[in-house]
Short mmCIF file of C-alpha atoms in Angstrom, two decimals:
data_model
loop_
_atom_site.label_atom_id
_atom_site.label_comp_id
_atom_site.label_asym_id
_atom_site.label_seq_id
_atom_site.Cartn_x
_atom_site.Cartn_y
_atom_site.Cartn_z
CA MET A 1 -0.38 -0.07 0.16
CA LEU A 2 2.70 2.47 0.79
CA PHE A 3 4.69 2.24 -1.87
CA PHE A 4 1.53 2.31 -4.07
CA SER A 5 0.65 5.77 -3.04
CA VAL A 6 4.45 6.95 -3.72
CA GLN A 7 3.74 5.56 -6.87
CA ARG A 8 0.67 7.29 -7.43
CA VAL A 9 1.63 10.98 -6.00
CA THR A 10 4.89 10.88 -8.25
CA SER A 11 2.87 9.93 -11.14
CA TYR A 12 -0.04 12.44 -10.29
CA PHE A 13 2.53 16.00 -10.33
CA THR A 14 5.05 13.98 -12.69
CA LYS A 15 1.69 14.33 -15.10
CA ARG A 16 1.21 18.06 -14.58
CA GLY A 17 4.94 19.03 -15.26
CA SER A 18 6.13 19.62 -11.08
CA CYS A 19 9.01 18.18 -9.71
CA VAL A 20 8.99 15.51 -7.08
CA TYR A 21 11.10 15.75 -4.21
CA LEU A 22 11.30 12.57 -1.76
CA SER A 23 12.83 11.98 1.42
CA SER A 24 13.02 8.55 2.80
CA LEU A 25 14.09 6.48 5.88
CA ASP A 26 14.57 3.42 6.85
CA ALA A 27 13.86 2.39 9.71
CA SER A 28 14.23 -1.51 9.03
CA LYS A 29 16.53 -1.38 12.10
CA ALA A 30 14.37 1.17 14.20
CA PHE A 31 12.91 -1.19 17.03
CA ASP A 32 16.56 -2.06 17.91
CA ARG A 33 18.04 1.46 18.43
CA VAL A 34 15.80 2.48 21.29
CA THR A 35 17.05 4.12 24.46
CA HIS A 36 15.48 2.43 27.03
CA SER A 37 16.01 5.87 29.36
CA LYS A 38 14.61 8.03 27.02
CA LEU A 39 11.76 5.46 26.18
CA PHE A 40 10.94 5.64 30.02
CA ASP A 41 11.19 9.56 30.06
CA LYS A 42 8.46 10.09 27.52
CA LEU A 43 6.50 7.24 29.18
CA ALA A 44 6.86 9.10 31.95
CA ASN A 45 5.34 12.59 30.37
CA ARG A 46 2.88 10.84 28.83
CA ASN A 47 0.92 10.24 32.32
CA VAL A 48 1.28 6.36 31.68
CA PRO A 49 0.37 4.96 34.99
CA HIS A 50 2.98 4.64 37.63
CA CYS A 51 2.16 0.84 38.18
CA LEU A 52 2.81 0.01 34.71
CA LEU A 53 5.90 1.85 34.40
CA ARG A 54 7.43 -0.11 37.03
CA VAL A 55 6.83 -3.01 35.57
CA LEU A 56 8.25 -2.04 32.03
CA HIS A 57 11.28 -0.22 33.58
CA ASN A 58 11.57 -3.38 35.67
CA TRP A 59 10.95 -5.72 32.61
CA TYR A 60 13.08 -3.36 30.19
CA ASN A 61 16.39 -3.34 33.21
CA LYS A 62 17.13 -6.93 33.45
CA LEU A 63 17.97 -7.38 30.05
CA VAL A 64 21.21 -9.82 29.82
CA LEU A 65 22.32 -11.18 26.51
CA VAL A 66 25.27 -13.71 26.18
CA VAL A 67 26.64 -14.45 22.62
CA LYS A 68 27.18 -18.19 21.62
CA TRP A 69 29.99 -19.14 18.60
CA ASN A 70 31.09 -22.30 17.63
CA GLY A 71 29.61 -23.41 21.30
CA VAL A 72 31.01 -21.25 23.36
CA LEU A 73 29.19 -18.51 25.49
CA SER A 74 30.45 -14.91 25.91
CA LYS A 75 30.01 -12.90 28.86
CA SER A 76 27.14 -11.33 30.02
CA PHE A 77 25.89 -7.92 29.07
CA VAL A 78 23.70 -6.07 30.13
CA VAL A 79 21.15 -4.69 26.73
CA SER A 80 20.11 -0.50 27.27
CA CYS A 81 18.19 -0.13 24.12
CA GLY A 82 15.89 -1.96 21.73
CA VAL A 83 12.11 -2.79 22.40
CA ARG A 84 11.85 -6.68 23.16
CA GLN A 85 11.40 -8.39 19.11
CA GLY A 86 7.71 -10.09 19.16
CA GLY A 87 6.45 -8.68 21.92
CA VAL A 88 3.33 -7.64 22.06
CA VAL A 89 3.50 -3.97 23.81
CA SER A 90 6.80 -3.17 20.93
CA PRO A 91 5.25 -1.45 18.37
CA PHE A 92 2.90 0.65 21.10
CA LEU A 93 6.49 1.43 22.99
CA PHE A 94 8.47 2.12 19.52
CA ASN A 95 4.85 4.40 18.44
CA LEU A 96 5.55 6.50 21.35
CA TYR A 97 9.27 6.65 21.63
CA VAL A 98 9.00 8.41 17.63
CA ASP A 99 5.83 10.26 18.82
CA GLU A 100 7.43 13.40 19.15
CA LEU A 101 9.14 13.25 15.16
CA ILE A 102 5.57 12.39 13.53
CA TYR A 103 4.34 15.30 15.18
CA GLU A 104 6.75 17.40 13.49
CA LEU A 105 6.89 15.74 10.42
CA GLU A 106 2.97 16.79 10.66
CA ALA A 107 3.66 20.56 11.86
CA SER A 108 5.91 21.20 8.82
CA ASP A 109 3.51 21.16 6.39
CA ALA A 110 5.86 20.06 3.68
CA GLY A 111 4.51 18.03 1.77
CA CYS A 112 1.62 18.15 -1.31
CA CYS A 113 -2.17 17.67 -1.72
CA VAL A 114 -3.83 15.23 -4.21
CA CYS A 115 -7.90 15.76 -4.72
CA GLY A 116 -7.83 17.32 -1.31
CA LYS A 117 -5.70 14.87 0.67
CA PHE A 118 -2.86 15.55 1.99
CA PHE A 119 0.47 13.35 1.94
CA GLY A 120 3.23 14.85 3.54
CA ARG A 121 4.60 11.64 5.12
CA LEU A 122 3.69 7.46 4.99
CA TYR A 123 4.87 5.52 7.67
CA TYR A 124 3.61 2.38 9.37
CA VAL A 125 0.59 2.17 11.33
CA CYS A 126 0.52 0.05 13.99
#
């Protein structure tokens, strides 16, 4: 759907002689880049109930990993960024984490209108 929308908007404007400039951001590794401390600050600023904040804080602050290579395990290390892959709440946490960026993009009014529909930013929806 995303590719189709970009293709249609681009086609609409190029057929009318306009230049089209497109910027994209590859967020394929974005779940891995969420800084826990910033995430918890954002949750607190959104008035997430303290009991839920404590549960998430405990869940994420106790993440410890080891690497297994050729049958040998590394020393354990603490994980301080990233949301849990496959976690039910992870898409919600990621959306909350990038919410300010989305808001700034929407407030910038950079984009175009096609038949009264605004196309300023296209992103996945949880």
